[in-house]
Amino acid sequence: MSMVASAATRAAPAGKRRGYDGVAVTVPVTIPYVRYSTRSAHWWLGRALAELIRGAGIAKGEVDGVCVSSFTLGPDTAVGLMQHLGMSPRWLDHIPMGGASGVVALRRAARAVQAGDAEVIACIAGDTNHVDSFRNTVSQFSRFAQDAVYPYGAGGPNASFALLTDYYMKHYGASREDFGKLCVAQRDNALKNPHALMKKPLTLQQYLDARPITDPIHLFDCVMPCAGAEGYLVMSEERARALKLPYARVRSTIERHNAFPEDPIQFRGGWAMDKDALFDHAGVAPADVDFLETYDDYPVINAMQFEDLGFCAKGEVAGFIRANEFTIDGSFPFNTSGGQLSVGQAGAAGGYLGFVQALRQLTGSAGRTQVKDAKIGVVSGFGMINYDRGLCSGAAILERGATQGEAA
Amino acid sequence: MTEPLVKPKKKNPVLRTRLATLPPVPRSRSALGLTRAAAEGVFEMQVCADCGTVQYPPREVCGSCLSEHVAWKPVDNRGELIATTTLRHSNDLYFRERLPWRVGTVKMAAGPSVVAHVHEDCAEGGTVRLTLKLDRSGQAVLHALPEKDTPNMNDAPQLRESTCDPKFRRVLVTDGKSATGMAVARAMLEAGANAVFLGDASTWKTVPAFDKLVASDPRLQVVELDVTDTDSVDRLAASIGGKVEILVNTADYLRDGGILNRKDVNLARDAMEVNVLGLMRLAQAFGPGMCFRAADGSNNAVAWVNILSIHAHAALPARGAWSASKAAALSLSQTLRAELRGAGVRVMNVFPGPVDEEWEQLTPPPKIAPSGLAKAIVKGLQDGVEDVYVGDIAEELRTRLRENHKAVERELGQ
């Protein structure tokens, strides 16, 4: 990944889609994850909101827009949560899109800020994890899953991902060693992230020797469900500057749902439909990107994102993985927080993890996980395996606005 | 190639009996269309009447053209097995106890891709046949089977979970002395049953064919059983209740007569005693034991079979009291099905037309041979269905009842 200075200044081509001029994304917040929590989702979301307000140095009433994602908030929705938290926003959204929630929340919030429907929008995602809540969440995940997947035994998404991993490995040439290289690199990155639940190093041999879960998926291909919350604020650049907040700008975004329904099994995601729109609108090329944060519920989805976002051609992912290093200081800094595979999957917060980490990178607040001179980052999301495939995909190209030093 | 099932060892009474767990039960109302098809042993999916698209998973409106006219129809059940996996872990209790478990994705020739249980003889990349079966919860699931039958394929543990194959199981035939009872016993032995208990309500009566049958196979055992006598039923359950894995209720009381041609209800009461209260006595005595053993190894208790009649659905006025008893038994069987479903024991109802036996002497042909009825029962158990219609008359009435039940009512009353 070259550090092309001109990338950030390349003009976006004229198009019908309007840009995100004047929008600032700021105050990346993570409520430290725990494996199991006796609290409810309201507690985790409430803490994220409090942390955002504290981090921005504003009064609670100044947050006039809220966007919520959570699987375990039931029977409440975002509305009930507002009364619970004593909020009176004039703009409210609830985004049940799992791993795509972080990007999609940005798309909604950025437009609302541009249009003046809200001035300061808190985007929060969080879930609790009781000892039995994962089983309850997956058993009631969707009607198609209930009718046509859950009766087939896995009691969760492992079997669905095993099937598409099996197909992908046979048709697109990726091997377990390739997936293992990504997992090992993510673990190396996670060791520098104080929020990561995985604290022990992982070797490729350990990855390969792990017990099989659902062939060809083995233990380290699976995320660990946990409790946690993530959040960020969307406001005008003007407001961010006035508050002296370091922030990132939005160069481009995409989202797509139920892409390629005719594919007999999933081997690509919606990014493959929209990647040109993503990069053209931003006026940058994949080579200009300094780091990538993908949604990584299973390594095969990482491989698809490399291909479908245009970092390599379809079917060439094995060569791409072999030719690159994916650690923070590697040739292709990737999932620099450690990703869900090494940080943990806090329900819907998993769809925010990469986004919040990208904000840290671009505001110079990533600590030991900081990619040097990171100016352009790509975040992509993937969510909701409703029947046999993930339905929601999204991506955003973010760029450095003002970093910590500059904002102060 | 499937390993042939090994004859189960004698039960060790010291070991704890594994209790029944069920695979996931909830389904949307549309998806219960699959359950109906599986219960009847047909392969159907929703097909859009406007654009022809085959829908899966079941939908409310066509996923292609949004038409609301999606009707259940037979569709091509072939497909290519494009991906497989073997579960070695599950969060679901039922599957945890049965790992490893093979599932796969099948791209159907008819269009959709489906997730299915995959038979061990299916090769990835090859052609498979899909079939709809009821799982232990009584809900429909798809099984991918090899394109052509393979040796011992019904013995594969995953498939056996959806069937009620008599092989290596012990069967109670409640009236073993009737023509139907004897035929059922013979068919069960041929299908590999480990033992057949022949109920005998009239030990004082000599029936040479019965004596000859009993002498023909050491797996046959005569037991005293009068379904109109609660003590008799309870005594037998106390003696062999823990060994009955399939119960076939062949007891029947068939006599002519409607309502107005008599001045009493004695005949009706006798029919109810055998056909309705007899069923209830049997269920109360044998049902709990079968539920307790519903997950007990490869010869677990699996099925309860009621031999009803097509006239359970539409009365034959010439046999009005008997028809009413069969209709009542059908109703009772639905309650029994609901009560046994929690353990995964299947209730299979058999709806024959007239059977060629002594009480049907005056009925003109076509009549079903008792051996044909017995064969259909065994096949129903091997397929794992809930409803079996036997013979041309039963099939015809079933079709016509769907078309115009009032016409059937008028014509049966002529």
Tab-separated table of C-alpha atoms in Angstrom, chain A:
chain	number	residue	atom	x	y	z
A	1	MET	CA	0.000	0.000	0.000
A	2	SER	CA	1.769	3.135	-1.150
A	3	MET	CA	1.491	6.383	0.701
A	4	VAL	CA	0.453	8.503	-2.235
A	5	ALA	CA	0.190	12.012	-0.885
A	6	SER	CA	-1.865	13.180	-3.813
A	7	ALA	CA	-4.561	10.627	-3.111
A	8	ALA	CA	-6.241	12.693	-0.473
A	9	THR	CA	-6.328	15.711	-2.699
A	10	ARG	CA	-7.496	14.022	-5.878
A	11	ALA	CA	-10.813	15.527	-6.871
A	12	ALA	CA	-13.937	13.449	-6.786
A	13	PRO	CA	-15.414	13.019	-10.270
A	14	ALA	CA	-18.640	14.797	-11.041
A	15	GLY	CA	-21.543	12.463	-10.445
A	16	LYS	CA	-25.111	12.428	-9.360
A	17	ARG	CA	-24.264	11.456	-5.836
A	18	ARG	CA	-23.446	14.347	-3.595
A	19	GLY	CA	-20.323	14.290	-1.514
A	20	TYR	CA	-20.066	14.395	2.252
A	21	ASP	CA	-18.519	17.867	2.370
A	22	GLY	CA	-18.503	19.457	5.756
A	23	VAL	CA	-19.226	16.266	7.688
A	24	ALA	CA	-16.938	15.274	10.565
A	25	VAL	CA	-16.825	11.859	12.217
A	26	THR	CA	-15.315	11.983	15.642
A	27	VAL	CA	-14.912	10.679	19.208
A	28	PRO	CA	-14.262	6.950	18.685
A	29	VAL	CA	-15.469	5.165	21.810
A	30	THR	CA	-15.163	1.557	22.949
A	31	ILE	CA	-16.694	0.248	26.164
A	32	PRO	CA	-14.264	-2.525	27.123
A	33	TYR	CA	-15.600	-5.942	26.222
A	34	VAL	CA	-16.246	-8.810	28.611
A	35	ARG	CA	-16.955	-12.439	27.733
A	36	TYR	CA	-20.173	-12.521	29.742
A	37	SER	CA	-22.120	-9.677	31.260
A	38	THR	CA	-24.933	-9.677	33.781
A	39	ARG	CA	-25.970	-6.220	32.527
A	40	SER	CA	-28.529	-5.569	29.800
A	41	ALA	CA	-27.950	-3.987	26.392
A	42	HIS	CA	-29.322	-0.713	27.808
A	43	TRP	CA	-26.378	-0.536	30.194
A	44	TRP	CA	-23.832	-1.018	27.417
A	45	LEU	CA	-25.507	1.464	25.075
A	46	GLY	CA	-25.984	3.960	27.882
A	47	ARG	CA	-22.318	3.792	28.761
A	48	ALA	CA	-21.333	4.326	25.141
A	49	LEU	CA	-23.538	7.406	24.929
A	50	ALA	CA	-22.162	8.787	28.182
A	51	GLU	CA	-18.634	8.231	26.969
A	52	LEU	CA	-19.380	10.038	23.684
A	53	ILE	CA	-20.802	13.039	25.540
A	54	ARG	CA	-17.880	13.098	27.928
A	55	GLY	CA	-15.385	12.697	25.076
A	56	ALA	CA	-16.927	15.567	23.099
A	57	GLY	CA	-17.186	17.800	26.134
A	58	ILE	CA	-20.802	18.669	25.431
A	59	ALA	CA	-24.021	18.594	27.407
A	60	LYS	CA	-26.352	15.631	27.036
A	61	GLY	CA	-29.049	17.821	25.477
A	62	GLU	CA	-26.689	18.873	22.681
A	63	VAL	CA	-26.938	15.375	21.193
A	64	ASP	CA	-30.025	15.870	19.038
A	65	GLY	CA	-29.757	12.724	16.937
A	66	VAL	CA	-29.205	9.085	17.902
A	67	CYS	CA	-28.648	5.990	15.817
A	68	VAL	CA	-28.803	2.607	17.552
A	69	SER	CA	-27.868	-0.952	16.633
A	70	SER	CA	-28.359	-3.887	18.998
A	71	PHE	CA	-29.570	-7.486	18.908
A	72	THR	CA	-30.303	-7.843	22.616
A	73	LEU	CA	-32.205	-4.614	23.274
A	74	GLY	CA	-35.545	-6.410	22.943
A	75	PRO	CA	-38.342	-5.887	23.691
A	76	ASP	CA	-37.180	-2.292	23.318
A	77	THR	CA	-36.178	-0.523	20.144
A	78	ALA	CA	-34.260	2.738	19.828
A	79	VAL	CA	-37.396	4.575	20.957
A	80	GLY	CA	-37.670	2.769	24.261
A	81	LEU	CA	-33.979	3.276	24.784
A	82	MET	CA	-34.434	7.044	24.447
A	83	GLN	CA	-36.844	7.108	27.385
A	84	HIS	CA	-34.557	4.797	29.313
A	85	LEU	CA	-31.658	7.183	28.751
A	86	GLY	CA	-33.720	10.343	29.162
A	87	MET	CA	-32.973	11.600	25.682
A	88	SER	CA	-35.227	13.787	23.514
A	89	PRO	CA	-33.589	13.640	20.091
A	90	ARG	CA	-35.178	15.218	17.047
A	91	TRP	CA	-33.700	12.514	14.831
A	92	LEU	CA	-33.623	8.795	15.662
A	93	ASP	CA	-32.727	5.694	13.716
A	94	HIS	CA	-32.487	1.998	14.506
A	95	ILE	CA	-30.301	-0.016	12.182
A	96	PRO	CA	-30.672	-3.790	12.481
A	97	MET	CA	-27.990	-4.638	9.950
A	98	GLY	CA	-25.485	-6.464	12.102
A	99	GLY	CA	-22.005	-6.182	10.661
A	100	ALA	CA	-22.953	-3.463	8.200
A	101	SER	CA	-24.383	-1.216	10.915
A	102	GLY	CA	-21.320	0.974	11.454
A	103	VAL	CA	-21.094	2.051	7.817
A	104	VAL	CA	-24.833	2.336	7.315
A	105	ALA	CA	-25.246	4.437	10.463
A	106	LEU	CA	-22.631	6.821	9.077
A	107	ARG	CA	-24.485	7.111	5.779
A	108	ARG	CA	-27.741	7.986	7.513
A	109	ALA	CA	-26.203	10.324	10.074
A	110	ALA	CA	-23.952	12.171	7.634
A	111	ARG	CA	-26.892	13.077	5.410
A	112	ALA	CA	-28.982	14.171	8.375
A	113	VAL	CA	-26.204	16.488	9.515
A	114	GLN	CA	-25.736	17.864	5.999
A	115	ALA	CA	-29.466	18.484	5.693
A	116	GLY	CA	-29.651	20.130	9.074
A	117	ASP	CA	-32.075	17.575	10.512
A	118	ALA	CA	-29.715	17.110	13.430
A	119	GLU	CA	-26.508	18.758	14.552
A	120	VAL	CA	-24.806	16.180	16.730
A	121	ILE	CA	-25.652	12.529	16.124
A	122	ALA	CA	-24.495	9.786	18.421
A	123	CYS	CA	-24.103	6.469	16.600
A	124	ILE	CA	-23.981	3.650	19.108
A	125	ALA	CA	-23.996	-0.138	18.896
A	126	GLY	CA	-23.835	-2.573	21.733
A	127	ASP	CA	-24.985	-5.863	23.068
A	128	THR	CA	-24.865	-7.772	26.244
A	129	ASN	CA	-23.935	-11.428	26.386
A	130	HIS	CA	-25.569	-13.486	29.075
A	131	VAL	CA	-24.460	-17.065	29.398
A	132	ASP	CA	-27.340	-18.236	27.197
A	133	SER	CA	-28.087	-15.173	25.106
A	134	PHE	CA	-26.114	-16.228	22.033
A	135	ARG	CA	-28.251	-19.348	21.663
A	136	ASN	CA	-31.410	-17.263	22.051
A	137	THR	CA	-30.268	-14.668	19.528
A	138	VAL	CA	-29.449	-17.188	16.815
A	139	SER	CA	-32.577	-19.286	17.309
A	140	GLN	CA	-34.761	-16.257	16.627
A	141	PHE	CA	-32.490	-14.547	14.150
A	142	SER	CA	-34.757	-14.515	11.111
A	143	ARG	CA	-37.731	-16.254	9.623
A	144	PHE	CA	-35.706	-17.894	6.854
A	145	ALA	CA	-33.097	-19.057	9.354
A	146	GLN	CA	-35.838	-20.450	11.577
A	147	ASP	CA	-37.534	-22.249	8.670
A	148	ALA	CA	-34.607	-23.412	6.598
A	149	VAL	CA	-31.296	-23.309	8.514
A	150	TYR	CA	-31.808	-23.671	12.243
A	151	PRO	CA	-33.481	-27.114	11.900
A	152	TYR	CA	-30.264	-28.372	10.275
A	153	GLY	CA	-28.285	-28.452	13.451
A	154	ALA	CA	-25.604	-25.842	13.863
A	155	GLY	CA	-27.540	-23.623	16.226
A	156	GLY	CA	-25.721	-20.612	14.832
A	157	PRO	CA	-23.981	-19.338	11.739
A	158	ASN	CA	-21.078	-21.830	11.788
A	159	ALA	CA	-22.665	-24.268	9.337
A	160	SER	CA	-23.712	-21.567	6.879
A	161	PHE	CA	-20.207	-20.151	6.814
A	162	ALA	CA	-18.713	-23.626	6.657
A	163	LEU	CA	-20.687	-24.332	3.502
A	164	LEU	CA	-19.658	-21.159	1.757
A	165	THR	CA	-16.068	-21.531	2.964
A	166	ASP	CA	-16.028	-25.078	1.559
A	167	TYR	CA	-17.291	-23.800	-1.787
A	168	TYR	CA	-14.944	-20.804	-1.817
A	169	MET	CA	-11.852	-22.846	-1.006
A	170	LYS	CA	-12.646	-25.331	-3.779
A	171	HIS	CA	-13.423	-22.722	-6.437
A	172	TYR	CA	-11.236	-19.739	-5.570
A	173	GLY	CA	-8.040	-21.360	-4.425
A	174	ALA	CA	-7.700	-20.103	-0.866
A	175	SER	CA	-6.243	-22.568	1.619
A	176	ARG	CA	-6.429	-22.907	5.371
A	177	GLU	CA	-2.853	-21.598	5.525
A	178	ASP	CA	-4.006	-18.409	3.783
A	179	PHE	CA	-6.854	-17.891	6.205
A	180	GLY	CA	-4.470	-18.753	9.030
A	181	LYS	CA	-2.022	-16.064	7.970
A	182	LEU	CA	-4.774	-13.454	8.318
A	183	CYS	CA	-5.866	-14.783	11.708
A	184	VAL	CA	-2.306	-14.833	13.024
A	185	ALA	CA	-1.700	-11.254	11.823
A	186	GLN	CA	-4.905	-10.092	13.455
A	187	ARG	CA	-3.852	-11.722	16.707
A	188	ASP	CA	-0.510	-9.912	16.518
A	189	ASN	CA	-2.438	-6.667	16.088
A	190	ALA	CA	-4.766	-7.521	18.948
A	191	LEU	CA	-1.848	-7.946	21.330
A	192	LYS	CA	-1.310	-4.178	20.973
A	193	ASN	CA	-4.974	-3.378	21.617
A	194	PRO	CA	-5.871	-3.146	25.314
A	195	HIS	CA	-9.559	-3.798	24.492
A	196	ALA	CA	-8.921	-7.166	22.825
A	197	LEU	CA	-10.182	-10.159	24.798
A	198	MET	CA	-7.581	-12.453	23.244
A	199	LYS	CA	-4.329	-11.856	25.075
A	200	LYS	CA	-2.225	-14.811	23.957
A	201	PRO	CA	-0.194	-14.944	20.739
A	202	LEU	CA	-1.398	-17.309	18.028
A	203	THR	CA	0.910	-19.249	15.736
A	204	LEU	CA	0.035	-20.613	12.329
A	205	GLN	CA	0.625	-24.116	13.658
A	206	GLN	CA	-1.822	-23.534	16.508
A	207	TYR	CA	-4.333	-22.245	14.003
A	208	LEU	CA	-3.931	-25.296	11.773
A	209	ASP	CA	-4.006	-27.744	14.700
A	210	ALA	CA	-7.157	-26.301	16.279
A	211	ARG	CA	-10.108	-28.588	16.745
A	212	PRO	CA	-12.596	-28.753	13.891
A	213	ILE	CA	-15.944	-27.086	14.580
A	214	THR	CA	-17.798	-27.469	11.308
A	215	ASP	CA	-15.509	-28.579	8.469
A	216	PRO	CA	-13.575	-26.704	7.127
A	217	ILE	CA	-14.076	-24.204	9.948
A	218	HIS	CA	-11.854	-24.744	12.967
A	219	LEU	CA	-11.762	-23.064	16.344
A	220	PHE	CA	-9.703	-19.989	15.394
A	221	ASP	CA	-11.935	-19.288	12.388
A	222	CYS	CA	-14.746	-18.470	14.801
A	223	VAL	CA	-15.347	-15.286	16.746
A	224	MET	CA	-16.018	-15.367	20.445
A	225	PRO	CA	-19.403	-13.857	21.370
A	226	CYS	CA	-19.035	-11.278	24.130
A	227	ALA	CA	-20.585	-8.116	25.563
A	228	GLY	CA	-19.468	-4.619	24.650
A	229	ALA	CA	-20.331	-1.361	22.943
A	230	GLU	CA	-18.857	1.027	20.408
A	231	GLY	CA	-19.811	4.513	19.315
A	232	TYR	CA	-18.864	7.651	17.439
A	233	LEU	CA	-20.292	11.115	16.795
A	234	VAL	CA	-21.252	12.704	13.497
A	235	MET	CA	-21.411	16.524	13.298
A	236	SER	CA	-20.322	19.346	11.022
A	237	GLU	CA	-16.626	20.012	10.584
A	238	GLU	CA	-17.337	23.479	11.879
A	239	ARG	CA	-18.764	22.095	15.095
A	240	ALA	CA	-15.901	19.603	15.492
A	241	ARG	CA	-13.381	22.376	15.100
A	242	ALA	CA	-15.240	24.557	17.579
A	243	LEU	CA	-15.154	21.675	20.071
A	244	LYS	CA	-11.455	21.123	19.259
A	245	LEU	CA	-12.149	17.485	18.402
A	246	PRO	CA	-9.883	15.476	16.149
A	247	TYR	CA	-12.016	14.048	13.329
A	248	ALA	CA	-12.132	12.164	10.061
A	249	ARG	CA	-13.822	13.179	6.825
A	250	VAL	CA	-15.984	10.935	4.656
A	251	ARG	CA	-14.803	10.541	1.069
A	252	SER	CA	-17.312	7.980	-0.105
A	253	THR	CA	-19.652	5.251	1.043
A	254	ILE	CA	-21.672	2.402	-0.411
A	255	GLU	CA	-24.269	-0.030	0.812
A	256	ARG	CA	-26.067	-2.915	-0.876
A	257	HIS	CA	-28.548	-5.505	0.296
A	258	ASN	CA	-29.289	-8.976	-1.060
A	259	ALA	CA	-26.751	-8.620	-3.854
A	260	PHE	CA	-26.484	-11.362	-6.468
A	261	PRO	CA	-29.503	-13.376	-5.341
A	262	GLU	CA	-29.010	-15.656	-8.325
A	263	ASP	CA	-25.631	-16.945	-7.064
A	264	PRO	CA	-26.218	-20.564	-5.996
A	265	ILE	CA	-24.067	-19.997	-2.916
A	266	GLN	CA	-22.290	-16.904	-1.675
A	267	PHE	CA	-18.843	-16.391	-3.151
A	268	ARG	CA	-18.995	-12.601	-3.351
A	269	GLY	CA	-20.689	-9.758	-1.532
A	270	GLY	CA	-22.412	-6.540	-2.568
A	271	TRP	CA	-19.078	-4.700	-2.673
A	272	ALA	CA	-18.472	-6.366	-6.047
A	273	MET	CA	-21.477	-4.425	-7.394
A	274	ASP	CA	-20.457	-1.078	-5.946
A	275	LYS	CA	-16.700	-0.920	-5.631
A	276	ASP	CA	-16.241	1.333	-8.650
A	277	ALA	CA	-18.836	3.738	-7.286
A	278	LEU	CA	-17.013	3.674	-3.958
A	279	PHE	CA	-13.566	4.508	-5.288
A	280	ASP	CA	-14.673	6.784	-8.127
A	281	HIS	CA	-16.768	8.881	-5.785
A	282	ALA	CA	-13.848	9.202	-3.411
A	283	GLY	CA	-11.407	9.891	-6.189
A	284	VAL	CA	-8.926	7.388	-4.812
A	285	ALA	CA	-7.717	3.975	-5.896
A	286	PRO	CA	-7.214	0.849	-3.770
A	287	ALA	CA	-3.470	1.464	-3.993
A	288	ASP	CA	-3.954	4.778	-2.176
A	289	VAL	CA	-5.439	3.161	0.886
A	290	ASP	CA	-3.272	3.111	4.007
A	291	PHE	CA	-5.196	0.509	5.978
A	292	LEU	CA	-8.297	-1.667	5.712
A	293	GLU	CA	-10.748	-2.635	8.428
A	294	THR	CA	-13.105	-5.389	7.304
A	295	TYR	CA	-15.911	-7.241	8.952
A	296	ASP	CA	-14.315	-10.525	9.926
A	297	ASP	CA	-16.816	-12.917	11.442
A	298	TYR	CA	-14.987	-15.671	9.533
A	299	PRO	CA	-11.714	-15.418	7.538
A	300	VAL	CA	-13.423	-16.326	4.262
A	301	ILE	CA	-15.336	-13.054	4.443
A	302	ASN	CA	-12.039	-11.174	4.705
A	303	ALA	CA	-10.841	-12.889	1.548
A	304	MET	CA	-14.038	-11.919	-0.263
A	305	GLN	CA	-13.653	-8.307	0.827
A	306	PHE	CA	-10.072	-8.144	-0.517
A	307	GLU	CA	-11.380	-9.290	-3.890
A	308	ASP	CA	-14.713	-7.563	-4.040
A	309	LEU	CA	-13.354	-4.193	-2.881
A	310	GLY	CA	-10.735	-4.426	-5.616
A	311	PHE	CA	-7.556	-4.962	-3.619
A	312	CYS	CA	-6.989	-8.042	-5.775
A	313	ALA	CA	-8.864	-9.783	-8.584
A	314	LYS	CA	-11.414	-12.541	-7.956
A	315	GLY	CA	-9.625	-15.840	-7.567
A	316	GLU	CA	-6.284	-14.210	-6.800
A	317	VAL	CA	-6.705	-13.837	-3.087
A	318	ALA	CA	-4.263	-16.621	-2.245
A	319	GLY	CA	-1.458	-14.839	-4.104
A	320	PHE	CA	-2.444	-11.539	-2.528
A	321	ILE	CA	-2.347	-12.983	0.983
A	322	ARG	CA	0.981	-14.694	0.325
A	323	ALA	CA	2.485	-11.474	-1.078
A	324	ASN	CA	1.505	-9.218	1.813
A	325	GLU	CA	1.938	-8.798	5.547
A	326	PHE	CA	-1.188	-7.822	7.430
A	327	THR	CA	0.175	-6.562	10.708
A	328	ILE	CA	0.043	-2.904	11.736
A	329	ASP	CA	3.515	-2.276	10.352
A	330	GLY	CA	3.100	-4.677	7.424
A	331	SER	CA	2.674	-3.997	3.729
A	332	PHE	CA	-1.109	-4.091	4.075
A	333	PRO	CA	-2.194	-2.986	7.564
A	334	PHE	CA	-5.403	-4.864	8.126
A	335	ASN	CA	-7.900	-5.141	10.983
A	336	THR	CA	-5.516	-3.206	13.125
A	337	SER	CA	-7.535	-3.645	16.319
A	338	GLY	CA	-7.271	-7.392	15.954
A	339	GLY	CA	-10.761	-7.578	14.486
A	340	GLN	CA	-13.601	-9.562	15.919
A	341	LEU	CA	-11.587	-12.756	15.583
A	342	SER	CA	-9.182	-11.535	18.256
A	343	VAL	CA	-11.076	-8.756	20.049
A	344	GLY	CA	-14.390	-10.601	20.369
A	345	GLN	CA	-17.795	-10.167	18.773
A	346	ALA	CA	-19.980	-7.946	20.907
A	347	GLY	CA	-23.151	-8.504	18.851
A	348	ALA	CA	-24.018	-5.442	16.794
A	349	ALA	CA	-20.946	-3.658	18.149
A	350	GLY	CA	-19.018	-6.041	15.904
A	351	GLY	CA	-20.387	-3.990	13.030
A	352	TYR	CA	-18.820	-0.879	14.564
A	353	LEU	CA	-15.470	-2.309	15.634
A	354	GLY	CA	-13.649	-1.675	12.366
A	355	PHE	CA	-15.253	1.724	11.913
A	356	VAL	CA	-14.287	2.986	15.361
A	357	GLN	CA	-10.772	1.629	14.912
A	358	ALA	CA	-10.500	3.459	11.564
A	359	LEU	CA	-11.488	6.697	13.322
A	360	ARG	CA	-8.723	6.100	15.843
A	361	GLN	CA	-6.243	5.579	13.023
A	362	LEU	CA	-7.290	8.769	11.238
A	363	THR	CA	-7.420	10.920	14.354
A	364	GLY	CA	-4.038	9.697	15.536
A	365	SER	CA	-5.452	8.107	18.670
A	366	ALA	CA	-4.825	4.444	17.916
A	367	GLY	CA	-2.071	4.128	20.504
A	368	ARG	CA	0.134	1.087	19.968
A	369	THR	CA	-2.055	0.010	17.054
A	370	GLN	CA	-1.412	3.254	15.167
A	371	VAL	CA	-0.519	2.850	11.485
A	372	LYS	CA	2.161	5.412	10.747
A	373	ASP	CA	0.961	8.386	8.698
A	374	ALA	CA	-2.462	6.869	8.087
A	375	LYS	CA	-4.392	9.275	5.886
A	376	ILE	CA	-6.871	7.153	3.955
A	377	GLY	CA	-8.655	4.173	5.410
A	378	VAL	CA	-11.321	1.829	4.090
A	379	VAL	CA	-13.890	0.313	6.415
A	380	SER	CA	-16.209	-2.370	5.184
A	381	GLY	CA	-19.166	-4.060	6.765
A	382	PHE	CA	-21.053	-7.269	6.180
A	383	GLY	CA	-24.116	-8.452	7.995
A	384	MET	CA	-27.171	-10.554	8.514
A	385	ILE	CA	-26.899	-14.116	7.365
A	386	ASN	CA	-30.648	-14.314	6.964
A	387	TYR	CA	-30.793	-17.671	5.194
A	388	ASP	CA	-27.729	-19.030	3.433
A	389	ARG	CA	-25.714	-15.854	2.881
A	390	GLY	CA	-24.847	-12.471	4.335
A	391	LEU	CA	-27.248	-9.898	2.951
A	392	CYS	CA	-25.940	-6.467	3.907
A	393	SER	CA	-22.695	-5.047	2.672
A	394	GLY	CA	-21.300	-1.583	2.971
A	395	ALA	CA	-18.029	0.294	2.856
A	396	ALA	CA	-16.697	3.752	3.545
A	397	ILE	CA	-13.556	5.577	2.557
A	398	LEU	CA	-12.491	7.892	5.352
A	399	GLU	CA	-9.706	10.383	5.401
A	400	ARG	CA	-7.797	12.175	8.071
A	401	GLY	CA	-9.410	15.483	9.000
A	402	ALA	CA	-7.753	16.974	12.029
A	403	THR	CA	-5.668	14.774	14.335
A	404	GLN	CA	-5.273	15.172	18.052
A	405	GLY	CA	-2.433	17.667	17.826
A	406	GLU	CA	-3.991	19.703	15.040
A	407	ALA	CA	-7.417	19.935	16.692
A	408	ALA	CA	-5.978	21.189	19.944
